PDB file of C-alpha atoms in Angstrom:
ATOM      1  CA  MET A   1      11.586  86.900  30.294  1.00 95.00           C
ATOM      2  CA  VAL A   2      14.015  89.206  28.619  1.00 96.00           C
ATOM      3  CA  VAL A   3      17.095  87.725  26.485  1.00 97.00           C
ATOM      4  CA  CYS A   4      19.721  89.535  24.342  1.00 98.00           C
ATOM      5  CA  ALA A   5      22.472  88.473  22.266  1.00 98.00           C
ATOM      6  CA  GLY A   6      25.524  88.977  24.274  1.00 96.00           C
ATOM      7  CA  ARG A   7      28.689  89.647  22.852  1.00 94.00           C
ATOM      8  CA  GLY A   8      29.299  92.963  23.804  1.00 95.00           C
ATOM      9  CA  GLU A   9      25.743  93.529  23.505  1.00 96.00           C
ATOM     10  CA  GLU A  10      24.621  92.627  27.123  1.00 96.00           C
ATOM     11  CA  PHE A  11      22.059  94.640  29.263  1.00 96.00           C
ATOM     12  CA  SER A  12      21.191  94.349  33.077  1.00 93.00           C
ATOM     13  CA  PHE A  13      17.513  93.678  32.632  1.00 95.00           C
ATOM     14  CA  ALA A  14      18.221  90.342  29.511  1.00 96.00           C
ATOM     15  CA  ARG A  15      19.266  86.972  29.446  1.00 97.00           C
ATOM     16  CA  VAL A  16      22.405  86.235  26.871  1.00 98.00           C
ATOM     17  CA  ILE A  17      21.026  83.913  24.432  1.00 98.00           C
ATOM     18  CA  GLY A  18      24.140  84.123  21.715  1.00 98.00           C
ATOM     19  CA  VAL A  19      24.625  85.423  18.040  1.00 97.00           C
ATOM     20  CA  GLY A  20      23.206  84.534  15.410  1.00 96.00           C
ATOM     21  CA  LEU A  21      20.392  82.398  14.359  1.00 96.00           C
ATOM     22  CA  ILE A  22      21.861  78.942  15.438  1.00 97.00           C
ATOM     23  CA  GLU A  23      23.352  80.180  18.953  1.00 97.00           C
ATOM     24  CA  SER A  24      20.550  82.093  20.039  1.00 98.00           C
ATOM     25  CA  ALA A  25      17.597  79.285  18.583  1.00 98.00           C
ATOM     26  CA  ILE A  26      19.619  76.460  20.772  1.00 98.00           C
ATOM     27  CA  ASN A  27      20.433  78.703  24.011  1.00 98.00           C
ATOM     28  CA  LEU A  28      16.770  79.869  24.057  1.00 98.00           C
ATOM     29  CA  THR A  29      15.481  76.464  23.527  1.00 98.00           C
ATOM     30  CA  LYS A  30      17.387  75.247  26.290  1.00 98.00           C
ATOM     31  CA  ILE A  31      16.129  78.466  28.810  1.00 98.00           C
ATOM     32  CA  CYS A  32      12.720  77.253  27.631  1.00 98.00           C
ATOM     33  CA  LEU A  33      12.968  73.626  28.356  1.00 97.00           C
ATOM     34  CA  THR A  34      14.567  73.807  31.894  1.00 97.00           C
ATOM     35  CA  GLU A  35      12.959  77.184  33.069  1.00 96.00           C
ATOM     36  CA  ASN A  36       8.941  78.605  33.054  1.00 94.00           C
ATOM     37  CA  VAL A  37       9.244  80.996  30.674  1.00 96.00           C
ATOM     38  CA  ASP A  38       5.813  82.344  29.670  1.00 93.00           C
ATOM     39  CA  GLU A  39       6.704  85.466  27.298  1.00 95.00           C
ATOM     40  CA  LEU A  40      10.265  86.457  25.368  1.00 96.00           C
ATOM     41  CA  ILE A  41      11.082  90.452  24.769  1.00 96.00           C
ATOM     42  CA  PHE A  42      14.351  90.105  22.605  1.00 97.00           C
ATOM     43  CA  VAL A  43      16.276  93.627  22.733  1.00 97.00           C
ATOM     44  CA  GLY A  44      18.951  94.753  20.527  1.00 98.00           C
ATOM     45  CA  SER A  45      20.471  96.533  17.974  1.00 98.00           C
ATOM     46  CA  ALA A  46      19.381  96.831  14.335  1.00 98.00           C
ATOM     47  CA  GLY A  47      20.722  97.580  11.264  1.00 98.00           C
ATOM     48  CA  ALA A  48      18.487 100.040   8.868  1.00 98.00           C
ATOM     49  CA  TYR A  49      17.283  98.941   5.141  1.00 97.00           C
ATOM     50  CA  ASP A  50      15.614 102.416   5.016  1.00 96.00           C
ATOM     51  CA  GLU A  51      17.827 105.703   4.940  1.00 95.00           C
ATOM     52  CA  LYS A  52      14.685 107.574   6.308  1.00 95.00           C
ATOM     53  CA  ILE A  53      15.286 106.125   9.535  1.00 95.00           C
ATOM     54  CA  LYS A  54      17.473 107.691  12.310  1.00 96.00           C
ATOM     55  CA  ILE A  55      20.061 106.280  13.609  1.00 98.00           C
ATOM     56  CA  LEU A  56      19.530 105.782  17.351  1.00 97.00           C
ATOM     57  CA  ASP A  57      15.445 105.019  16.611  1.00 96.00           C
ATOM     58  CA  MET A  58      13.434 102.586  18.289  1.00 95.00           C
ATOM     59  CA  PHE A  59      11.540  99.938  17.179  1.00 95.00           C
ATOM     60  CA  CYS A  60       9.348  97.310  18.152  1.00 94.00           C
ATOM     61  CA  ALA A  61       8.485  94.118  16.138  1.00 94.00           C
ATOM     62  CA  SER A  62       6.469  91.308  16.805  1.00 91.00           C
ATOM     63  CA  GLU A  63       6.741  89.761  13.102  1.00 92.00           C
ATOM     64  CA  ALA A  64      10.342  88.406  12.148  1.00 93.00           C
ATOM     65  CA  MET A  65      11.128  87.479   8.497  1.00 91.00           C
ATOM     66  CA  HIS A  66      14.212  85.095   7.184  1.00 91.00           C
ATOM     67  CA  ILE A  67      15.185  86.660   4.176  1.00 88.00           C
ATOM     68  CA  GLU A  68      18.304  86.177   2.579  1.00 87.00           C
ATOM     69  CA  SER A  69      19.946  88.609  -0.329  1.00 86.00           C
ATOM     70  CA  ALA A  70      20.610  85.879  -2.451  1.00 83.00           C
ATOM     71  CA  PHE A  71      17.052  85.264  -2.343  1.00 80.00           C
ATOM     72  CA  LEU A  72      15.798  88.442  -3.611  1.00 80.00           C
ATOM     73  CA  THR A  73      18.151  88.451  -6.903  1.00 80.00           C
ATOM     74  CA  GLN A  74      16.915  84.569  -7.690  1.00 77.00           C
ATOM     75  CA  GLY A  75      20.677  83.713  -6.910  1.00 80.00           C
ATOM     76  CA  ALA A  76      19.092  81.033  -4.384  1.00 80.00           C
ATOM     77  CA  TYR A  77      16.198  79.206  -3.252  1.00 77.00           C
ATOM     78  CA  THR A  78      15.132  77.021  -0.045  1.00 78.00           C
ATOM     79  CA  PRO A  79      12.841  74.208   0.765  1.00 77.00           C
ATOM     80  CA  ILE A  80      11.931  75.981   3.916  1.00 73.00           C
ATOM     81  CA  VAL A  81       8.669  77.274   3.393  1.00 60.00           C
ATOM     82  CA  THR A  82       8.207  79.536   6.286  1.00 69.00           C
ATOM     83  CA  HIS A  83       9.811  83.198   5.637  1.00 74.00           C
ATOM     84  CA  LYS A  84       7.920  85.194   7.818  1.00 79.00           C
ATOM     85  CA  ILE A  85       6.648  84.124  11.765  1.00 75.00           C
ATOM     86  CA  SER A  86       4.530  85.981  13.987  1.00 73.00           C
ATOM     87  CA  PRO A  87       3.587  83.837  16.935  1.00 67.00           C
ATOM     88  CA  LYS A  88       1.496  85.518  19.770  1.00 68.00           C
ATOM     89  CA  PRO A  89       2.263  89.244  20.718  1.00 68.00           C
ATOM     90  CA  VAL A  90       3.219  90.526  23.772  1.00 78.00           C
ATOM     91  CA  ILE A  91       1.672  93.859  25.353  1.00 68.00           C
ATOM     92  CA  CYS A  92       4.641  96.091  26.323  1.00 72.00           C
ATOM     93  CA  ASN A  93       4.661  99.419  27.950  1.00 67.00           C
ATOM     94  CA  VAL A  94       7.468 100.528  25.727  1.00 74.00           C
ATOM     95  CA  SER A  95       6.534 103.516  22.534  1.00 68.00           C
ATOM     96  CA  CYS A  96       7.902 102.956  19.572  1.00 76.00           C
ATOM     97  CA  GLU A  97       7.159 102.354  16.051  1.00 75.00           C
ATOM     98  CA  ALA A  98       6.035  98.779  14.978  1.00 81.00           C
ATOM     99  CA  LEU A  99       7.474  96.652  12.084  1.00 89.00           C
ATOM    100  CA  CYS A 100       8.664  93.032  11.289  1.00 92.00           C
ATOM    101  CA  VAL A 101      12.358  92.165  11.403  1.00 96.00           C
ATOM    102  CA  ASN A 102      14.571  90.654   8.884  1.00 96.00           C
ATOM    103  CA  SER A 103      17.094  87.795  10.501  1.00 96.00           C
ATOM    104  CA  SER A 104      19.842  86.468   8.728  1.00 94.00           C
ATOM    105  CA  ASN A 105      23.683  85.376   9.774  1.00 93.00           C
ATOM    106  CA  TYR A 106      25.197  87.930   7.593  1.00 94.00           C
ATOM    107  CA  ILE A 107      25.010  91.435   7.295  1.00 95.00           C
ATOM    108  CA  THR A 108      24.127  93.451   4.826  1.00 96.00           C
ATOM    109  CA  THR A 109      26.354  95.592   3.378  1.00 97.00           C
ATOM    110  CA  ASP A 110      25.193  96.186  -0.518  1.00 95.00           C
ATOM    111  CA  SER A 111      22.856  99.090  -0.630  1.00 96.00           C
ATOM    112  CA  ARG A 112      20.919  97.451  -3.303  1.00 95.00           C
ATOM    113  CA  ALA A 113      19.911  94.551  -1.515  1.00 95.00           C
ATOM    114  CA  ALA A 114      19.162  96.679   1.262  1.00 96.00           C
ATOM    115  CA  GLN A 115      16.705  98.712  -1.127  1.00 96.00           C
ATOM    116  CA  ARG A 116      15.276  94.923  -2.422  1.00 94.00           C
ATOM    117  CA  PHE A 117      14.647  94.273   1.408  1.00 95.00           C
ATOM    118  CA  LEU A 118      12.781  97.965   1.628  1.00 95.00           C
ATOM    119  CA  GLU A 119      10.584  97.166  -1.633  1.00 93.00           C
ATOM    120  CA  GLN A 120       9.704  93.566   0.187  1.00 89.00           C
ATOM    121  CA  GLY A 121       8.053  96.197   3.102  1.00 90.00           C
ATOM    122  CA  LEU A 122      11.224  95.134   5.772  1.00 94.00           C
ATOM    123  CA  ARG A 123      12.684  98.079   7.580  1.00 95.00           C
ATOM    124  CA  LEU A 124      15.292  96.833   9.732  1.00 97.00           C
ATOM    125  CA  GLU A 125      17.721  93.720  10.327  1.00 98.00           C
ATOM    126  CA  ASN A 126      18.499  91.510  13.430  1.00 98.00           C
ATOM    127  CA  MET A 127      20.297  88.500  13.339  1.00 97.00           C
ATOM    128  CA  GLU A 128      19.035  86.689  16.104  1.00 98.00           C
ATOM    129  CA  PHE A 129      15.179  88.082  16.230  1.00 97.00           C
ATOM    130  CA  PHE A 130      13.605  85.224  13.834  1.00 96.00           C
ATOM    131  CA  SER A 131      14.962  82.371  15.859  1.00 96.00           C
ATOM    132  CA  VAL A 132      13.857  84.128  18.870  1.00 97.00           C
ATOM    133  CA  MET A 133      10.488  84.174  17.180  1.00 94.00           C
ATOM    134  CA  GLU A 134      10.371  80.577  15.803  1.00 94.00           C
ATOM    135  CA  VAL A 135      11.374  79.177  19.611  1.00 96.00           C
ATOM    136  CA  ALA A 136       8.704  81.723  21.150  1.00 95.00           C
ATOM    137  CA  GLN A 137       5.896  79.861  18.534  1.00 93.00           C
ATOM    138  CA  TYR A 138       6.925  76.400  18.953  1.00 94.00           C
ATOM    139  CA  PHE A 139       6.913  76.886  22.989  1.00 96.00           C
ATOM    140  CA  GLY A 140       3.682  78.844  22.524  1.00 94.00           C
ATOM    141  CA  ILE A 141       4.806  81.496  24.398  1.00 94.00           C
ATOM    142  CA  GLY A 142       4.146  85.083  23.592  1.00 93.00           C
ATOM    143  CA  CYS A 143       7.142  87.481  21.867  1.00 94.00           C
ATOM    144  CA  LEU A 144       8.288  90.753  21.286  1.00 94.00           C
ATOM    145  CA  GLY A 145      11.555  92.724  19.949  1.00 95.00           C
ATOM    146  CA  ILE A 146      12.483  95.994  21.003  1.00 96.00           C
ATOM    147  CA  PHE A 147      15.214  97.654  18.970  1.00 97.00           C
ATOM    148  CA  CYS A 148      17.617 100.544  18.247  1.00 97.00           C
ATOM    149  CA  VAL A 149      18.603 101.290  15.012  1.00 98.00           C
ATOM    150  CA  SER A 150      23.310 101.576  15.155  1.00 98.00           C
ATOM    151  CA  ASN A 151      23.508 101.530  11.360  1.00 98.00           C
ATOM    152  CA  TYR A 152      22.158 101.708   7.806  1.00 98.00           C
ATOM    153  CA  CYS A 153      22.336  98.406   5.493  1.00 98.00           C
ATOM    154  CA  ASN A 154      25.707  99.944   3.117  1.00 98.00           C
ATOM    155  CA  ALA A 155      29.117  99.687   2.721  1.00 98.00           C
ATOM    156  CA  ASN A 156      29.664 101.696   5.904  1.00 98.00           C
ATOM    157  CA  ALA A 157      27.984  99.065   8.017  1.00 98.00           C
ATOM    158  CA  HIS A 158      29.949  97.829  10.371  1.00 98.00           C
ATOM    159  CA  ARG A 159      31.970 101.124  11.057  1.00 98.00           C
ATOM    160  CA  ASP A 160      28.908 102.588  11.783  1.00 98.00           C
ATOM    161  CA  PHE A 161      27.728  99.767  13.936  1.00 98.00           C
ATOM    162  CA  LEU A 162      31.057 100.424  15.966  1.00 98.00           C
ATOM    163  CA  ASP A 163      30.673 103.627  16.223  1.00 98.00           C
ATOM    164  CA  ASN A 164      27.166 103.943  17.444  1.00 98.00           C
ATOM    165  CA  HIS A 165      27.034 100.730  19.621  1.00 98.00           C
ATOM    166  CA  THR A 166      27.869 102.463  23.056  1.00 98.00           C
ATOM    167  CA  ARG A 167      25.315 105.013  22.551  1.00 98.00           C
ATOM    168  CA  VAL A 168      22.444 101.943  20.821  1.00 98.00           C
ATOM    169  CA  LYS A 169      23.233 100.389  24.108  1.00 98.00           C
ATOM    170  CA  GLU A 170      22.659 103.420  26.019  1.00 98.00           C
ATOM    171  CA  ARG A 171      19.597 103.876  24.883  1.00 97.00           C
ATOM    172  CA  LEU A 172      18.374 100.152  25.299  1.00 97.00           C
ATOM    173  CA  GLU A 173      19.643 100.005  28.821  1.00 96.00           C
ATOM    174  CA  SER A 174      17.458 103.015  29.543  1.00 95.00           C
ATOM    175  CA  LEU A 175      14.811 100.428  29.446  1.00 94.00           C
ATOM    176  CA  ALA A 176      15.598  98.763  32.735  1.00 92.00           C
ATOM    177  CA  PRO A 177      13.315 100.417  34.903  1.00 89.00           C
ATOM    178  CA  ILE A 178      10.362  99.213  32.640  1.00 87.00           C
ATOM    179  CA  LEU A 179      11.949  95.195  31.395  1.00 88.00           C
ATOM    180  CA  ALA A 180      13.856  94.560  35.047  1.00 79.00           C
ATOM    181  CA  THR A 181      10.338  95.329  37.230  1.00 68.00           C
ATOM    182  CA  ARG A 182       8.190  93.021  34.233  1.00 64.00           C
ATOM    183  CA  ASN A 183      11.031  90.124  34.706  1.00 59.00           C
ATOM    184  CA  GLU A 184      10.670  90.335  38.464  1.00 56.00           C
ATOM    185  CA  SER A 185       6.831  90.142  38.815  1.00 45.00           C
ATOM    186  CA  LYS A 186       7.195  87.617  36.229  1.00 47.00           C
ATOM    187  CA  HIS A 187       9.308  85.126  37.979  1.00 44.00           C
ATOM    188  CA  THR A 188       8.438  86.063  41.729  1.00 37.00           C
TER     189      THR A 188
END
C-alpha cells in the first residue's frame, strides 16, 4: 500500500494517513487493523540538513530515526530507548539514493541544528516517516519511503517549502505509473 501525509500533499496513487507522528501512526494503525496490508511505501516531501543536496532531488529510505534537536544539544532526555528503526525493506523499482530519514513533529529552522543532525549521519527530515516505519515494524510489514527534497533546514525552511511544494508534488506524482500499478497488483 502506498501512503502519504495529506493536507496538501496528496497523490493519485497514495492513501492519506495524516500529518505528523501521531496522526499518521493512529490512522495507519487503523488501516492495518482493518485491511490486508502486506507492505507500505510512504511518499512525501523532505527537508535537507545537507545543503549539498539539490532541491527536487529524490531519495529512498528503509531506515528512520526520531531525534529532536534538543536531544542533540543535551537540552532534553527521553526514556525511549529506540531512536532508529528499520523494519524489513521493500524492493521498489524507483531509482534513487538510499539513506536514513529523521522525523519530528517540528521542522528544523536552525542551520546549526541541521549541522548537528548531519554530523549524526542524517541528511533529510520528514515528519511522518518514523511513525510509518514503527507501524510497519509492529505489524511485520515491509516498508520504504520515497522523498523529494523541498527545502533546506534553515531560517527559510517554510518559505522555501511553499515555493517548491508544487514542483515537489509533480516530481512525486511522476511515480504514479510505477506505484499505481504496484498498488493494483497487490490488492486484486
